[in-house]
């Protein structure tokens, strides 16, 4: 009597679980112990993808081409004797599609600053597989540790404007697990905010007072001239 088929093992023998478009991957499915012939069936989310028969103890090899987002997800294989009911299922392997990073956008709530002010910079890539790692630069020198974001939200750093040298050009860099792709943001510059003179409010106040005096005088003149005119008659 043949041995009962055991739970097969599904193993990745070519490629990676993090895949890019048009990539080929090969899966191996083997049930041990078990007596051939054995039928191996590959499933993706409980939907049959392919089936192979083995008359010896060699594994069934399934080669897949990742041609769209529909090809990623959870895969399992099933081992059963030919023309028999039942069977045993393997462990699962989950493929994730890697998406290249998009050009990040560097921005700040304010574009003007003055010495002694705290400011912030945020860097965000709208597209790209998570996690995304960001790095901030001033000129060619990085100014913060790497920030790895597990969720799709901006990385933020805070700066203290201490001198005129802090008004240079800032950029950020973004990359993820997609191979050999790194993107740099637009350049961002803080401009020096004009500091208002302490005498300026005083000058404005004096000007308003003078304007009110002129208007009051202009309104008062008719009241003095009309009685004088009538008295002269």
mmCIF file of C-alpha atoms in Angstrom:
data_model
loop_
_atom_site.group_PDB
_atom_site.id
_atom_site.type_symbol
_atom_site.label_atom_id
_atom_site.label_comp_id
_atom_site.label_asym_id
_atom_site.label_seq_id
_atom_site.Cartn_x
_atom_site.Cartn_y
_atom_site.Cartn_z
ATOM 1 C CA UNK A 1 0.000 0.000 0.000
ATOM 2 C CA UNK A 2 1.304 3.484 -0.795
ATOM 3 C CA UNK A 3 2.239 5.780 2.033
ATOM 4 C CA UNK A 4 -0.218 8.542 2.881
ATOM 5 C CA UNK A 5 0.679 11.796 1.186
ATOM 6 C CA UNK A 6 2.118 14.338 3.651
ATOM 7 C CA UNK A 7 1.834 18.099 3.766
ATOM 8 C CA UNK A 8 4.068 19.320 0.965
ATOM 9 C CA UNK A 9 6.637 22.077 1.352
ATOM 10 C CA UNK A 10 6.448 25.079 -0.949
ATOM 11 C CA UNK A 11 9.874 26.655 -1.435
ATOM 12 C CA UNK A 12 11.108 29.565 -3.529
ATOM 13 C CA UNK A 13 14.036 28.317 -5.620
ATOM 14 C CA UNK A 14 14.445 31.228 -8.030
ATOM 15 C CA UNK A 15 13.692 34.914 -7.519
ATOM 16 C CA UNK A 16 12.579 36.794 -4.414
ATOM 17 C CA UNK A 17 9.321 37.348 -2.568
ATOM 18 C CA UNK A 18 9.632 41.065 -3.319
ATOM 19 C CA UNK A 19 9.160 41.128 -7.065
ATOM 20 C CA UNK A 20 9.190 43.668 -9.854
ATOM 21 C CA UNK A 21 7.141 43.651 -13.024
ATOM 22 C CA UNK A 22 8.157 41.073 -15.671
ATOM 23 C CA UNK A 23 10.179 39.088 -13.135
ATOM 24 C CA UNK A 24 10.276 35.274 -13.273
ATOM 25 C CA UNK A 25 10.057 33.221 -10.088
ATOM 26 C CA UNK A 26 10.189 29.451 -9.618
ATOM 27 C CA UNK A 27 8.436 27.544 -6.837
ATOM 28 C CA UNK A 28 9.191 24.002 -5.738
ATOM 29 C CA UNK A 29 6.508 21.791 -4.210
ATOM 30 C CA UNK A 30 7.386 18.386 -2.709
ATOM 31 C CA UNK A 31 5.608 15.961 -0.411
ATOM 32 C CA UNK A 32 7.805 13.683 1.738
ATOM 33 C CA UNK A 33 7.171 10.955 2.566
ATOM 34 C CA UNK A 34 4.762 9.831 -0.079
ATOM 35 C CA UNK A 35 4.637 7.272 -2.837
ATOM 36 C CA UNK A 36 4.428 8.373 -6.467
ATOM 37 C CA UNK A 37 2.628 9.085 -8.601
ATOM 38 C CA UNK A 38 1.637 12.373 -6.939
ATOM 39 C CA UNK A 39 -0.262 15.254 -8.452
ATOM 40 C CA UNK A 40 0.827 18.750 -7.362
ATOM 41 C CA UNK A 41 -1.530 21.687 -7.764
ATOM 42 C CA UNK A 42 -0.506 25.333 -7.318
ATOM 43 C CA UNK A 43 -3.101 27.767 -5.997
ATOM 44 C CA UNK A 44 -3.209 31.535 -5.694
ATOM 45 C CA UNK A 45 -5.830 32.695 -3.204
ATOM 46 C CA UNK A 46 -7.615 29.319 -3.515
ATOM 47 C CA UNK A 47 -7.742 29.559 -7.305
ATOM 48 C CA UNK A 48 -5.879 26.905 -9.270
ATOM 49 C CA UNK A 49 -2.950 28.251 -11.269
ATOM 50 C CA UNK A 50 -1.194 25.122 -12.540
ATOM 51 C CA UNK A 51 -0.888 21.357 -11.957
ATOM 52 C CA UNK A 52 1.931 18.850 -12.492
ATOM 53 C CA UNK A 53 2.178 15.062 -12.104
ATOM 54 C CA UNK A 54 5.291 13.414 -10.684
ATOM 55 C CA UNK A 55 5.951 9.709 -11.089
ATOM 56 C CA UNK A 56 9.112 9.844 -8.976
ATOM 57 C CA UNK A 57 10.228 11.623 -5.817
ATOM 58 C CA UNK A 58 11.334 14.799 -7.618
ATOM 59 C CA UNK A 59 9.611 18.100 -6.742
ATOM 60 C CA UNK A 60 7.131 19.856 -8.974
ATOM 61 C CA UNK A 61 8.617 23.103 -10.265
ATOM 62 C CA UNK A 62 6.249 25.954 -11.120
ATOM 63 C CA UNK A 63 7.660 28.973 -12.996
ATOM 64 C CA UNK A 64 5.629 32.177 -12.863
ATOM 65 C CA UNK A 65 6.013 35.498 -14.635
ATOM 66 C CA UNK A 66 4.862 38.535 -12.665
ATOM 67 C CA UNK A 67 3.144 40.471 -15.432
ATOM 68 C CA UNK A 68 0.604 42.479 -13.405
ATOM 69 C CA UNK A 69 -0.472 43.281 -9.851
ATOM 70 C CA UNK A 70 -2.897 40.330 -10.066
ATOM 71 C CA UNK A 71 0.058 37.935 -10.056
ATOM 72 C CA UNK A 72 1.212 38.842 -6.551
ATOM 73 C CA UNK A 73 -0.299 37.625 -3.291
ATOM 74 C CA UNK A 74 -0.468 34.324 -1.426
ATOM 75 C CA UNK A 75 0.426 31.020 -3.092
ATOM 76 C CA UNK A 76 0.001 27.451 -1.787
ATOM 77 C CA UNK A 77 0.371 24.026 -3.306
ATOM 78 C CA UNK A 78 -1.593 20.834 -2.770
ATOM 79 C CA UNK A 79 -0.316 17.256 -3.001
ATOM 80 C CA UNK A 80 -2.667 14.385 -3.793
ATOM 81 C CA UNK A 81 -2.547 10.975 -5.343
ATOM 82 C CA UNK A 82 -3.819 10.865 -8.902
ATOM 83 C CA UNK A 83 -7.539 10.400 -9.244
ATOM 84 C CA UNK A 84 -8.049 10.489 -5.476
ATOM 85 C CA UNK A 85 -10.018 12.795 -3.271
ATOM 86 C CA UNK A 86 -8.562 14.795 -0.427
ATOM 87 C CA UNK A 87 -4.916 15.744 -0.368
ATOM 88 C CA UNK A 88 -2.702 17.924 1.789
ATOM 89 C CA UNK A 89 -1.841 21.630 1.517
ATOM 90 C CA UNK A 90 1.538 23.271 1.919
ATOM 91 C CA UNK A 91 2.722 26.354 3.708
ATOM 92 C CA UNK A 92 2.018 29.658 1.939
ATOM 93 C CA UNK A 93 4.373 32.075 0.185
ATOM 94 C CA UNK A 94 3.355 35.695 -0.240
ATOM 95 C CA UNK A 95 4.685 37.802 -3.111
ATOM 96 C CA UNK A 96 4.780 41.594 -2.870
ATOM 97 C CA UNK A 97 5.061 43.811 -5.937
ATOM 98 C CA UNK A 98 7.769 46.461 -5.686
ATOM 99 C CA UNK A 99 6.832 49.860 -7.141
ATOM 100 C CA UNK A 100 9.559 52.372 -8.001
ATOM 101 C CA UNK A 101 9.704 55.525 -5.948
ATOM 102 C CA UNK A 102 8.297 58.770 -7.327
ATOM 103 C CA UNK A 103 10.143 62.085 -7.091
ATOM 104 C CA UNK A 104 9.666 63.401 -3.562
ATOM 105 C CA UNK A 105 8.346 66.884 -2.841
ATOM 106 C CA UNK A 106 10.158 69.030 -0.277
ATOM 107 C CA UNK A 107 8.036 71.714 1.363
ATOM 108 C CA UNK A 108 7.630 73.837 4.478
ATOM 109 C CA UNK A 109 4.701 75.698 6.081
ATOM 110 C CA UNK A 110 6.722 78.906 5.681
ATOM 111 C CA UNK A 111 9.148 80.112 3.038
ATOM 112 C CA UNK A 112 10.325 83.131 5.052
ATOM 113 C CA UNK A 113 12.243 82.948 8.294
ATOM 114 C CA UNK A 114 14.384 85.116 10.507
ATOM 115 C CA UNK A 115 17.326 84.403 12.757
ATOM 116 C CA UNK A 116 16.312 82.681 15.971
ATOM 117 C CA UNK A 117 13.235 81.008 14.426
ATOM 118 C CA UNK A 118 12.309 77.300 14.390
ATOM 119 C CA UNK A 119 11.162 75.954 11.016
ATOM 120 C CA UNK A 120 10.224 72.535 9.624
ATOM 121 C CA UNK A 121 10.757 70.685 6.352
ATOM 122 C CA UNK A 122 8.668 67.770 5.078
ATOM 123 C CA UNK A 123 9.598 65.286 2.347
ATOM 124 C CA UNK A 124 6.959 63.086 0.685
ATOM 125 C CA UNK A 125 6.848 60.608 -2.220
ATOM 126 C CA UNK A 126 3.309 59.993 -3.420
ATOM 127 C CA UNK A 127 4.103 56.659 -5.111
ATOM 128 C CA UNK A 128 6.404 53.771 -4.302
ATOM 129 C CA UNK A 129 6.360 50.547 -2.319
ATOM 130 C CA UNK A 130 6.565 50.924 1.445
ATOM 131 C CA UNK A 131 8.633 51.336 3.483
ATOM 132 C CA UNK A 132 10.220 54.499 2.096
ATOM 133 C CA UNK A 133 13.461 55.919 3.476
ATOM 134 C CA UNK A 134 14.073 59.688 3.407
ATOM 135 C CA UNK A 135 17.254 61.682 3.927
ATOM 136 C CA UNK A 136 17.528 65.490 4.142
ATOM 137 C CA UNK A 137 20.391 67.586 2.753
ATOM 138 C CA UNK A 138 21.617 71.156 2.916
ATOM 139 C CA UNK A 139 23.767 71.561 -0.149
ATOM 140 C CA UNK A 140 25.557 68.213 -0.430
ATOM 141 C CA UNK A 141 25.706 67.503 3.310
ATOM 142 C CA UNK A 142 23.051 65.397 5.000
ATOM 143 C CA UNK A 143 21.549 67.140 8.022
ATOM 144 C CA UNK A 144 19.531 64.395 9.710
ATOM 145 C CA UNK A 145 19.510 60.633 10.279
ATOM 146 C CA UNK A 146 17.584 58.518 7.774
ATOM 147 C CA UNK A 147 13.853 58.421 8.401
ATOM 148 C CA UNK A 148 12.114 55.198 7.316
ATOM 149 C CA UNK A 149 8.342 55.553 6.967
ATOM 150 C CA UNK A 150 6.249 52.380 7.224
ATOM 151 C CA UNK A 151 3.099 54.342 6.316
ATOM 152 C CA UNK A 152 2.466 56.669 3.403
ATOM 153 C CA UNK A 153 3.118 59.955 5.132
ATOM 154 C CA UNK A 154 5.757 62.649 4.982
ATOM 155 C CA UNK A 155 9.027 62.588 6.870
ATOM 156 C CA UNK A 156 9.480 65.806 8.849
ATOM 157 C CA UNK A 157 12.542 67.450 10.385
ATOM 158 C CA UNK A 158 12.819 70.606 12.493
ATOM 159 C CA UNK A 159 15.537 73.232 12.051
ATOM 160 C CA UNK A 160 16.704 76.228 14.047
ATOM 161 C CA UNK A 161 17.686 79.226 11.928
ATOM 162 C CA UNK A 162 20.753 80.406 13.758
ATOM 163 C CA UNK A 163 22.695 82.348 11.132
ATOM 164 C CA UNK A 164 22.600 83.514 7.538
ATOM 165 C CA UNK A 165 24.310 80.262 6.487
ATOM 166 C CA UNK A 166 21.109 78.415 7.425
ATOM 167 C CA UNK A 167 19.332 80.099 4.489
ATOM 168 C CA UNK A 168 21.007 77.798 1.929
ATOM 169 C CA UNK A 169 19.473 75.285 -0.481
ATOM 170 C CA UNK A 170 17.751 72.226 0.968
ATOM 171 C CA UNK A 171 16.831 68.932 -0.734
ATOM 172 C CA UNK A 172 15.688 65.468 0.287
ATOM 173 C CA UNK A 173 16.226 61.975 -1.105
ATOM 174 C CA UNK A 174 13.845 59.019 -1.192
ATOM 175 C CA UNK A 175 14.382 55.348 -1.918
ATOM 176 C CA UNK A 176 12.687 52.013 -1.190
ATOM 177 C CA UNK A 177 13.311 48.321 -1.877
ATOM 178 C CA UNK A 178 13.003 48.759 -5.641
ATOM 179 C CA UNK A 179 16.509 48.052 -6.928
ATOM 180 C CA UNK A 180 18.789 50.856 -8.102
ATOM 181 C CA UNK A 181 16.210 53.637 -7.894
ATOM 182 C CA UNK A 182 16.845 56.773 -5.817
ATOM 183 C CA UNK A 183 15.009 60.063 -6.366
ATOM 184 C CA UNK A 184 15.887 63.602 -5.242
ATOM 185 C CA UNK A 185 13.366 66.327 -4.517
ATOM 186 C CA UNK A 186 13.044 69.886 -5.725
ATOM 187 C CA UNK A 187 15.313 72.481 -4.123
ATOM 188 C CA UNK A 188 13.891 74.586 -1.301
ATOM 189 C CA UNK A 189 15.230 77.878 0.053
ATOM 190 C CA UNK A 190 14.186 79.904 3.040
ATOM 191 C CA UNK A 191 14.245 83.654 2.451
ATOM 192 C CA UNK A 192 15.118 86.172 5.146
ATOM 193 C CA UNK A 193 12.005 87.844 6.502
ATOM 194 C CA UNK A 194 12.246 91.630 6.741
ATOM 195 C CA UNK A 195 12.317 92.726 10.346
ATOM 196 C CA UNK A 196 10.093 95.735 10.925
ATOM 197 C CA UNK A 197 11.754 98.757 12.512
ATOM 198 C CA UNK A 198 10.614 99.769 16.013
ATOM 199 C CA UNK A 199 10.149 103.348 14.770
ATOM 200 C CA UNK A 200 7.815 102.285 11.954
ATOM 201 C CA UNK A 201 4.672 101.931 14.141
ATOM 202 C CA UNK A 202 5.409 105.358 15.685
ATOM 203 C CA UNK A 203 5.692 106.983 12.264
ATOM 204 C CA UNK A 204 2.407 105.393 11.165
ATOM 205 C CA UNK A 205 0.670 106.601 14.349
ATOM 206 C CA UNK A 206 1.948 110.181 13.917
ATOM 207 C CA UNK A 207 0.817 110.157 10.297
ATOM 208 C CA UNK A 208 -2.698 109.066 11.300
ATOM 209 C CA UNK A 209 -2.886 111.747 13.990
ATOM 210 C CA UNK A 210 -1.790 114.413 11.499
ATOM 211 C CA UNK A 211 -4.355 113.187 8.968
ATOM 212 C CA UNK A 212 -7.137 113.385 11.580
ATOM 213 C CA UNK A 213 -6.088 116.924 12.538
ATOM 214 C CA UNK A 214 -6.236 118.027 8.910
ATOM 215 C CA UNK A 215 -9.685 116.452 8.435
ATOM 216 C CA UNK A 216 -10.931 118.036 11.686
ATOM 217 C CA UNK A 217 -9.593 121.430 10.670
ATOM 218 C CA UNK A 218 -11.210 121.189 7.264
ATOM 219 C CA UNK A 219 -14.561 120.397 8.868
ATOM 220 C CA UNK A 220 -14.253 123.184 11.427
ATOM 221 C CA UNK A 221 -13.379 126.016 9.023
ATOM 222 C CA UNK A 222 -16.931 126.415 7.590
ATOM 223 C CA UNK A 223 -18.362 126.825 11.087
ATOM 224 C CA UNK A 224 -16.039 129.776 11.727
ATOM 225 C CA UNK A 225 -16.308 131.393 8.298
ATOM 226 C CA UNK A 226 -20.096 131.316 7.942
ATOM 227 C CA UNK A 227 -20.811 133.352 11.165
ATOM 228 C CA UNK A 228 -18.088 135.861 10.211
ATOM 229 C CA UNK A 229 -19.589 136.235 6.730
ATOM 230 C CA UNK A 230 -23.083 136.855 8.125
ATOM 231 C CA UNK A 231 -21.753 139.356 10.679
ATOM 232 C CA UNK A 232 -20.024 141.373 7.987
ATOM 233 C CA UNK A 233 -23.336 141.856 6.182
#
